[in-house]
PDB file of C-alpha atoms in Angstrom:
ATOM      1  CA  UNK S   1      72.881-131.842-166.557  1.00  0.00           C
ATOM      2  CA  UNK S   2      72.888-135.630-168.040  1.00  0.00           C
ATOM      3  CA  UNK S   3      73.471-136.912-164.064  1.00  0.00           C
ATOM      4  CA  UNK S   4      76.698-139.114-163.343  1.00  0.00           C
ATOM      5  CA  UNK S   5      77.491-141.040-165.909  1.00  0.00           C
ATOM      6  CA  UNK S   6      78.774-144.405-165.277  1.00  0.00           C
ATOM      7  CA  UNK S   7      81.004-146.766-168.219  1.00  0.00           C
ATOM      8  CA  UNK S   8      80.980-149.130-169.403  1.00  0.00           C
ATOM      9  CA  UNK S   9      77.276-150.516-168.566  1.00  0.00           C
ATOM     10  CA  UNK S  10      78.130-154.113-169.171  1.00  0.00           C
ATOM     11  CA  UNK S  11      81.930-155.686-168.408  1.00  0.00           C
ATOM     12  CA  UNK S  12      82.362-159.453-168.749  1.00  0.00           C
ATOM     13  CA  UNK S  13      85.996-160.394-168.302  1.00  0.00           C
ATOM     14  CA  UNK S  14      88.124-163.662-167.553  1.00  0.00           C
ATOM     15  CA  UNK S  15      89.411-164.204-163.925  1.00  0.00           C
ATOM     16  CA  UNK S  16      92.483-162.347-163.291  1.00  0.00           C
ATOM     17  CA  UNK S  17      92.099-159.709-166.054  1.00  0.00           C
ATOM     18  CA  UNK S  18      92.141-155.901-164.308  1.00  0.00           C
ATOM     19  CA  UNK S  19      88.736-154.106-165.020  1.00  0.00           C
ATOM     20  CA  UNK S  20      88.350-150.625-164.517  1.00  0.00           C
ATOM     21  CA  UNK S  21      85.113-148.473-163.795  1.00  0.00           C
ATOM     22  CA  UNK S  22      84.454-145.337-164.433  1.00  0.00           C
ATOM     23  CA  UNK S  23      82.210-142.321-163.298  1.00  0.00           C
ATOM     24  CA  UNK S  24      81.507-138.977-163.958  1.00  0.00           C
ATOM     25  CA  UNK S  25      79.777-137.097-161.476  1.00  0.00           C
ATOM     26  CA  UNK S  26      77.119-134.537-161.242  1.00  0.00           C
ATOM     27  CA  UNK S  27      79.146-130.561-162.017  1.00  0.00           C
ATOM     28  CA  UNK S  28      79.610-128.779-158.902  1.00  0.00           C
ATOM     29  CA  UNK S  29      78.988-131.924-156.633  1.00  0.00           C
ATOM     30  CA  UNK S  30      81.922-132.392-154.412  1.00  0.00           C
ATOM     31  CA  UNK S  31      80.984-135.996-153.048  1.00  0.00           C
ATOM     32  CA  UNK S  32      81.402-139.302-154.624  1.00  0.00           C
ATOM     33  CA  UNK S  33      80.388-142.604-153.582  1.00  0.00           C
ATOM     34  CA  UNK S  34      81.175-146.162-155.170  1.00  0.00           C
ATOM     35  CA  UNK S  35      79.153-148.583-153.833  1.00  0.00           C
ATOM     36  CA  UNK S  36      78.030-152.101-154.868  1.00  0.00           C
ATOM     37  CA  UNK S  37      75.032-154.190-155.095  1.00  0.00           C
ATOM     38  CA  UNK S  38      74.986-157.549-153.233  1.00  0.00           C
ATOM     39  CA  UNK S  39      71.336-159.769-152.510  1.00  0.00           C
ATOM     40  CA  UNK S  40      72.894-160.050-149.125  1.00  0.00           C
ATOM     41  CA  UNK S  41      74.018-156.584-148.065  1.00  0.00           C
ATOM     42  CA  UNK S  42      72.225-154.319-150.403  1.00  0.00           C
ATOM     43  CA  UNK S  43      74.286-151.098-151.383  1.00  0.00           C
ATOM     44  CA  UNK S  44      77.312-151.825-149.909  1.00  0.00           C
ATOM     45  CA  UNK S  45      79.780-148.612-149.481  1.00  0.00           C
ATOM     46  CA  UNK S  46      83.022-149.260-151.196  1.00  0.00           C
ATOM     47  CA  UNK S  47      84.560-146.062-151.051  1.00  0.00           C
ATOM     48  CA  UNK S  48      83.479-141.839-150.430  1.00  0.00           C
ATOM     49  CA  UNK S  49      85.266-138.999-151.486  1.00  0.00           C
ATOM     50  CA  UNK S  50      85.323-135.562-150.387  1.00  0.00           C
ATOM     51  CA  UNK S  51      86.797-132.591-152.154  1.00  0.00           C
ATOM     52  CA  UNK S  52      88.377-134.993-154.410  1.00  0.00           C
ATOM     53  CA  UNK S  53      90.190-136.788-151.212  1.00  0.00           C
ATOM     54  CA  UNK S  54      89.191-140.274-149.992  1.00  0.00           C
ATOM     55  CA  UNK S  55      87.793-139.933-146.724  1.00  0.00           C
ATOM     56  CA  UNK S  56      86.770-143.484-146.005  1.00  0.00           C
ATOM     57  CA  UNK S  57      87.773-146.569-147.587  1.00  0.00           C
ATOM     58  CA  UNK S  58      87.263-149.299-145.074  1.00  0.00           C
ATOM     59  CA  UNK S  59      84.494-150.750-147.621  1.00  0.00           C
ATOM     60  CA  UNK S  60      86.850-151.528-150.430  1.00  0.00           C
ATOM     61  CA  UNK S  61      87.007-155.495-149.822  1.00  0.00           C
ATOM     62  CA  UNK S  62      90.402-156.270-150.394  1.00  0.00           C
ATOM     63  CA  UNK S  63      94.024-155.174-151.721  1.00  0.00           C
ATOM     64  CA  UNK S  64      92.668-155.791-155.231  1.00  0.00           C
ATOM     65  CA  UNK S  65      89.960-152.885-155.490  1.00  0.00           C
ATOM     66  CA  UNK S  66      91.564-149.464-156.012  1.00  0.00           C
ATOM     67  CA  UNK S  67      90.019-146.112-156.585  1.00  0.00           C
ATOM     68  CA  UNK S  68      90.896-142.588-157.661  1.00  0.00           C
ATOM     69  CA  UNK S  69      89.805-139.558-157.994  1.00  0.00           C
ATOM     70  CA  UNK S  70      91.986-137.432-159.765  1.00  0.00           C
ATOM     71  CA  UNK S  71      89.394-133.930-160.403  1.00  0.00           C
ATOM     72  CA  UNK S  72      86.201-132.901-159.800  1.00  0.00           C
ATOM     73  CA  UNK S  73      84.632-134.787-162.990  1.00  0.00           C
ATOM     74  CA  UNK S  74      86.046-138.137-162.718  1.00  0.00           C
ATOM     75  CA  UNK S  75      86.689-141.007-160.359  1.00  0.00           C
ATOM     76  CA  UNK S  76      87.623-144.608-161.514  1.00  0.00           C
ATOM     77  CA  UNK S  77      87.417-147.762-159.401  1.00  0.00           C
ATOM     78  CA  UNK S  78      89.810-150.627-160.323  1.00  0.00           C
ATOM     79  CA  UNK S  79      90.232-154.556-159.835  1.00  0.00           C
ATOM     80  CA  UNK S  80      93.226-156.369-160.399  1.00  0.00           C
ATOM     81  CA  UNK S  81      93.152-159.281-160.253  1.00  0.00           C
ATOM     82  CA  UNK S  82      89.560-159.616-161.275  1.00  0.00           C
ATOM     83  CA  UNK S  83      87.940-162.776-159.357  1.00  0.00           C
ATOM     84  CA  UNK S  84      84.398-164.442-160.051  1.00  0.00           C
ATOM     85  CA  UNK S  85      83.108-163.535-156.494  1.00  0.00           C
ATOM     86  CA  UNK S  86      83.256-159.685-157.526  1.00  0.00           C
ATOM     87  CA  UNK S  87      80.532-160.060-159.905  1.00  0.00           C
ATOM     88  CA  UNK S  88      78.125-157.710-158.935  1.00  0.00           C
ATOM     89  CA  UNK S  89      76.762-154.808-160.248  1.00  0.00           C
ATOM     90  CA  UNK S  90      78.499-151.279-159.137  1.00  0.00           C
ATOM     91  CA  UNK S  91      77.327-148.019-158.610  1.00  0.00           C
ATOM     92  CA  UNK S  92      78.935-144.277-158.543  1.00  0.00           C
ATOM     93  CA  UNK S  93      76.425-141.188-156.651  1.00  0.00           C
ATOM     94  CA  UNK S  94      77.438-138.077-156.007  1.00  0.00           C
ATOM     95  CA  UNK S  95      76.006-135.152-153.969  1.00  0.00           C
ATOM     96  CA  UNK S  96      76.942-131.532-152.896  1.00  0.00           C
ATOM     97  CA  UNK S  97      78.379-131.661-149.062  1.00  0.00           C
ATOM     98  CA  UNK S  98      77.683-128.412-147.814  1.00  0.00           C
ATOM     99  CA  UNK S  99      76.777-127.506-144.137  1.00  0.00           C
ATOM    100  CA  UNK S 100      73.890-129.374-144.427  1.00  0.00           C
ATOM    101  CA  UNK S 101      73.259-133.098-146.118  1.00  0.00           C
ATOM    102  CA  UNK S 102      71.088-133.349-149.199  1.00  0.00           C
ATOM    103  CA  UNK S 103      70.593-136.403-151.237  1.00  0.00           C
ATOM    104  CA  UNK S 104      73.151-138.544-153.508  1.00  0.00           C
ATOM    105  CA  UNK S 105      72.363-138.944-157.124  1.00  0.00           C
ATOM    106  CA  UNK S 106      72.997-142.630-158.853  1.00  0.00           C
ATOM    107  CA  UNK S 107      74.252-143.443-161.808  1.00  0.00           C
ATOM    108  CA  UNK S 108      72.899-146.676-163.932  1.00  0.00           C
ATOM    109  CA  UNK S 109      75.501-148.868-162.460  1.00  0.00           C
ATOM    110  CA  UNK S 110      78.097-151.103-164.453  1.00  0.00           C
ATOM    111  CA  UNK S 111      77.137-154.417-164.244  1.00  0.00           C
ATOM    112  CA  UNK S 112      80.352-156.500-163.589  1.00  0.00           C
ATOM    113  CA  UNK S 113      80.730-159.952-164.407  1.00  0.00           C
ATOM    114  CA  UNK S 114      83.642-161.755-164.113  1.00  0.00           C
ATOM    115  CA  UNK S 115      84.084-165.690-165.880  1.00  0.00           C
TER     116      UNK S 115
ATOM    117  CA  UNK F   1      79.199-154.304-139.727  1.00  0.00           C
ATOM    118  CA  UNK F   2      75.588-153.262-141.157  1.00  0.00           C
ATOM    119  CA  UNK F   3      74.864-149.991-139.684  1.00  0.00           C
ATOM    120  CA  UNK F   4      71.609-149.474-141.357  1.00  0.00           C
ATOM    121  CA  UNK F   5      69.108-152.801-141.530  1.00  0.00           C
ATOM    122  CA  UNK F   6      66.223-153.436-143.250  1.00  0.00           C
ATOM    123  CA  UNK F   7      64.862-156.829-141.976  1.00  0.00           C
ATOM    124  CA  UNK F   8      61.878-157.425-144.325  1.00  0.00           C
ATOM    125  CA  UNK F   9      63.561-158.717-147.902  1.00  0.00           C
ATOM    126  CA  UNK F  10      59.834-158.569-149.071  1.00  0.00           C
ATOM    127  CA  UNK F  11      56.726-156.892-148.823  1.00  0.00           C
ATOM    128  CA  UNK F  12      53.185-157.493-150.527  1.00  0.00           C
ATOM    129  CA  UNK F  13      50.007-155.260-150.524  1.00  0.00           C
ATOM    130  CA  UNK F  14      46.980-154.492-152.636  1.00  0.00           C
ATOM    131  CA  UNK F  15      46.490-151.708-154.571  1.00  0.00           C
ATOM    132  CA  UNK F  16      45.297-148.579-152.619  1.00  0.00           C
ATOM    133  CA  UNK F  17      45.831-150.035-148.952  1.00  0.00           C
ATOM    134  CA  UNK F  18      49.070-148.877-147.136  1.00  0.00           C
ATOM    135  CA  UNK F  19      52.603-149.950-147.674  1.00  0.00           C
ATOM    136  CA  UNK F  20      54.974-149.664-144.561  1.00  0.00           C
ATOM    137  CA  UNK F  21      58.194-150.279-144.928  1.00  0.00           C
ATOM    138  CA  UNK F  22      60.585-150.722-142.225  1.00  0.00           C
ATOM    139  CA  UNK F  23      64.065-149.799-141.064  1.00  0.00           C
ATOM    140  CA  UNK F  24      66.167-149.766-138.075  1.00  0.00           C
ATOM    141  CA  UNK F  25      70.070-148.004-137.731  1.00  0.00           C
ATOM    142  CA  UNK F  26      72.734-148.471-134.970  1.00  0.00           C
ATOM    143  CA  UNK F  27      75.087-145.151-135.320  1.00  0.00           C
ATOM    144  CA  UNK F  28      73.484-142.817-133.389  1.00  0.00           C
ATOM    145  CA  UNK F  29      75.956-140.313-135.050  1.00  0.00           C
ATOM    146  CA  UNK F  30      73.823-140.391-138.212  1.00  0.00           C
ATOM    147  CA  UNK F  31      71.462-136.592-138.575  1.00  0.00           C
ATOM    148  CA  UNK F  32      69.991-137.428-142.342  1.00  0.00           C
ATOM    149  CA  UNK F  33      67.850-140.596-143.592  1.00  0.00           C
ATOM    150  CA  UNK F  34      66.995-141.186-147.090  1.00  0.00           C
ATOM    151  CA  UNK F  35      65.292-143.484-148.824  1.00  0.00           C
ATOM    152  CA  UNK F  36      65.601-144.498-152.370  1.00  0.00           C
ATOM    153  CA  UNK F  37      63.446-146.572-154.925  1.00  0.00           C
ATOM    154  CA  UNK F  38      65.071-148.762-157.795  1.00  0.00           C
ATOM    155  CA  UNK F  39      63.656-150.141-160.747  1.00  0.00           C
ATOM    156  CA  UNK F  40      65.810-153.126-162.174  1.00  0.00           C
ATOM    157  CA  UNK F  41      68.094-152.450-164.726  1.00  0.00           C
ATOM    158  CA  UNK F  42      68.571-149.080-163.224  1.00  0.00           C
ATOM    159  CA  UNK F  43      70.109-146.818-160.392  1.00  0.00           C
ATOM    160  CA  UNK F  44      68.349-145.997-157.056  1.00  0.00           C
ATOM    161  CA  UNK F  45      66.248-142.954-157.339  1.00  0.00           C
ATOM    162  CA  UNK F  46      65.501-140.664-154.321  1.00  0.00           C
ATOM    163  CA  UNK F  47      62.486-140.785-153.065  1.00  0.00           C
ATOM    164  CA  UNK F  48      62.132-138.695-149.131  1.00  0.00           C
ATOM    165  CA  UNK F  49      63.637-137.738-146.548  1.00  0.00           C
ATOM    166  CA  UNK F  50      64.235-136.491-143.029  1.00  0.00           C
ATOM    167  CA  UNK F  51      66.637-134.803-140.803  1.00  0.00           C
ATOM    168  CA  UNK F  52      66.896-135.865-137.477  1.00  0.00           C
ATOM    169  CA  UNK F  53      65.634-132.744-135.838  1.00  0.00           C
ATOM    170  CA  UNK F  54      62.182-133.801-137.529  1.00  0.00           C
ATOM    171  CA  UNK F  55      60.227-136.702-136.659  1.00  0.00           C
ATOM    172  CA  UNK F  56      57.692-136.919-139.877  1.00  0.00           C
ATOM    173  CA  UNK F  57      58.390-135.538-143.409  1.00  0.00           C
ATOM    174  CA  UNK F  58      55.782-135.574-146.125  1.00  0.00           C
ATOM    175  CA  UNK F  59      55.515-135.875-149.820  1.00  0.00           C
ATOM    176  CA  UNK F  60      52.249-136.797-151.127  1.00  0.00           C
ATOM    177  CA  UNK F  61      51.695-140.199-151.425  1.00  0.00           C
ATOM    178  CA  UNK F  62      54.735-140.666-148.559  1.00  0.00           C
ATOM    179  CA  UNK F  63      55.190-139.828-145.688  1.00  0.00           C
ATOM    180  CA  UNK F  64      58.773-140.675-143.757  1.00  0.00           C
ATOM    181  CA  UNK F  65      59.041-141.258-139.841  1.00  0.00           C
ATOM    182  CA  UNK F  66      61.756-140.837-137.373  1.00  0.00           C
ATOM    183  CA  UNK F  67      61.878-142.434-134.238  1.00  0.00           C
ATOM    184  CA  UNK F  68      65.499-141.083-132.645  1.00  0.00           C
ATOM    185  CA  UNK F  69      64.932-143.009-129.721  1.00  0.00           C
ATOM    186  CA  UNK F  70      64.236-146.241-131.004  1.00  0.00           C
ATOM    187  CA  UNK F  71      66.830-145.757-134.061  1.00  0.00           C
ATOM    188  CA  UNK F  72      63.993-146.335-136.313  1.00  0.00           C
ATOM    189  CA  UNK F  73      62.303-145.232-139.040  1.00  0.00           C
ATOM    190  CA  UNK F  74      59.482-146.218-141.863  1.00  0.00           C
ATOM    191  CA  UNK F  75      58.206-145.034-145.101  1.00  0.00           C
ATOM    192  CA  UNK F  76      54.476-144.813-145.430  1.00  0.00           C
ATOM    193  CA  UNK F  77      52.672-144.812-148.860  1.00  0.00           C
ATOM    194  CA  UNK F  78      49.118-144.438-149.455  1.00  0.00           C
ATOM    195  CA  UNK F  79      47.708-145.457-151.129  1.00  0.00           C
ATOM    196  CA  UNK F  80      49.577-147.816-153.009  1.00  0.00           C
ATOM    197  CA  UNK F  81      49.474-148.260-156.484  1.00  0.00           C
ATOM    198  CA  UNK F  82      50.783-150.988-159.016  1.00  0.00           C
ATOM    199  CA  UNK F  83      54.007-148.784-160.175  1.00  0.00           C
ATOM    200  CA  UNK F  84      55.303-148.148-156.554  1.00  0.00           C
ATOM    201  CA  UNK F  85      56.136-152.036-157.350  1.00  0.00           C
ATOM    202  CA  UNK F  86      60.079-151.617-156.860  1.00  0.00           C
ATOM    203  CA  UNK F  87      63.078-152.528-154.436  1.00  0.00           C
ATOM    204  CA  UNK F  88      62.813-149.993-151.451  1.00  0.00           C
ATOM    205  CA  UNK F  89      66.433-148.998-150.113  1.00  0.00           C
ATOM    206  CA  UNK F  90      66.804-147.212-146.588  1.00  0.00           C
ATOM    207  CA  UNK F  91      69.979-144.812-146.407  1.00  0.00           C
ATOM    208  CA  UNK F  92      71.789-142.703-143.637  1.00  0.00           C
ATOM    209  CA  UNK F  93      73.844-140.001-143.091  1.00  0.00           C
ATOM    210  CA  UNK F  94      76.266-138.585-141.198  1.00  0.00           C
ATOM    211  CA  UNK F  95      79.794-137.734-143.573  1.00  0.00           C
ATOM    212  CA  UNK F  96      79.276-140.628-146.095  1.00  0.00           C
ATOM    213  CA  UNK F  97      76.181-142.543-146.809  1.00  0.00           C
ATOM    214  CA  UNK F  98      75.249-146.389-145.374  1.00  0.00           C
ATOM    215  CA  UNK F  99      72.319-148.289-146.803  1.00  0.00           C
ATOM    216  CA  UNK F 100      69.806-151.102-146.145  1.00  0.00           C
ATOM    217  CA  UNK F 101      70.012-154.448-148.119  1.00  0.00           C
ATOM    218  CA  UNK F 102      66.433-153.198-149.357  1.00  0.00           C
ATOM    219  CA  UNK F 103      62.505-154.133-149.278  1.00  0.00           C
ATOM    220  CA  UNK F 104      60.695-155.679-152.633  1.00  0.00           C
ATOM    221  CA  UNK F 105      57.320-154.270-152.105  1.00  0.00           C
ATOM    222  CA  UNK F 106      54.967-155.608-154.764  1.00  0.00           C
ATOM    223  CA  UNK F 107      51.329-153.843-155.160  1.00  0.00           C
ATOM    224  CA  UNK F 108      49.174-156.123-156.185  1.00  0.00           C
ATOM    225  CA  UNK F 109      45.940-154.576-158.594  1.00  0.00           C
TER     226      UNK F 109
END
């Protein structure tokens, strides 16, 4: 397995342009996780789905950040409007949820910058 | 609301003495702690970890403690060595998965 896949690796886009993210998780994982990278507040959880159903949002910052997940094998996270301040480098994991936890593989990340 | 802490930004040894790195959680809900090791440029990697019915799990080189009571935990690694040089994240578990704003530990040769 290549491991989740995360594109584009690099975004740079003007204020107030949407961006979209995209991952592709691990086959025959069944949770995803979109987090993003801050100096202040490390890996910060944005999002986590289960099954292909959000289960806890209460990290995405603001009306502006959407995500979906519409099968198994892909999940995008979107801005619109983009803003400076959500510059910032973001990150998609996923990991089997079974009875039992096991760890959450990363992707490279998409580094987000926004002029 | 940062459920998981890591208070040390930064942490400096010498090559082959002990690293210790530190971390402290408030949900006492969480039963599975992680931690992960990232390069720049790149995506945490997993490292160890522990369920909560343990209080130690070992893997060579490190070795991951659990205090329940205290809501604590550390990573041991001995000895250290120059490529161990990375940003240290903590992580916990209960349904999704909260992290630590990380450690820098730097080995020194």
């Amino acid at each position: 397995d290549a491991g989740v896949i995360q594109s584009p690796r690099h975004e740079v886009t003007e204020m107030g342009q949407e961006v979209t993210l995209r991952c592709k998780p691990i086959s025959g994982h069944n949770s995803l996780f979109w987090y993003r990278q801050t100096m202040m507040r490390g890996l910060e959880l944005l999002i986590y789905f289960n099954n292909n159903v959000p289960i806890d949002d209460s990290g995405m910052p603001e009306d502006r950040f959407s995500a979906k997940m519409p099968n198994a094998s892909f999940s995008t996270l979107k801005i619109q409007p983009s803003e400076p301040r959500d510059s910032a480098v973001y990150f998609c994991a996923s990991s089997f949820q079974g009875t039992m936890n096991t760890e959450a593989f990363f992707g490279q990340g998409t580094r987000l910058t926004v002029v | 609301d940062q459920q998981v802490k890591q208070n040390s930004p930064s942490l400096s040894v010498q090559e082959g003495r002990i690293s210790i790195l530190n971390c402290d959680y408030t949900n006492s809900m969480f039963d599975y702690f992680l931690w992960y090791k990232k390069y720049p440029a790149e995506g945490p990697t997993f490292l160890i970890s522990i369920s909560s019915i343990k209080d130690k799990n070992e893997d060579g080189r490190f070795t991951v403690f659990l205090n329940k009571s205290a809501k604590h935990l550390s990573l041991h690694i001995v000895p250290s060595q120059p490529g161990d040089s990375a940003v240290y994240f903590c992580a916990a578990r209960h349904v999704d998965m909260r992290f630590g704003a990380g450690t820098r530990l730097t080995v020194k040769p």
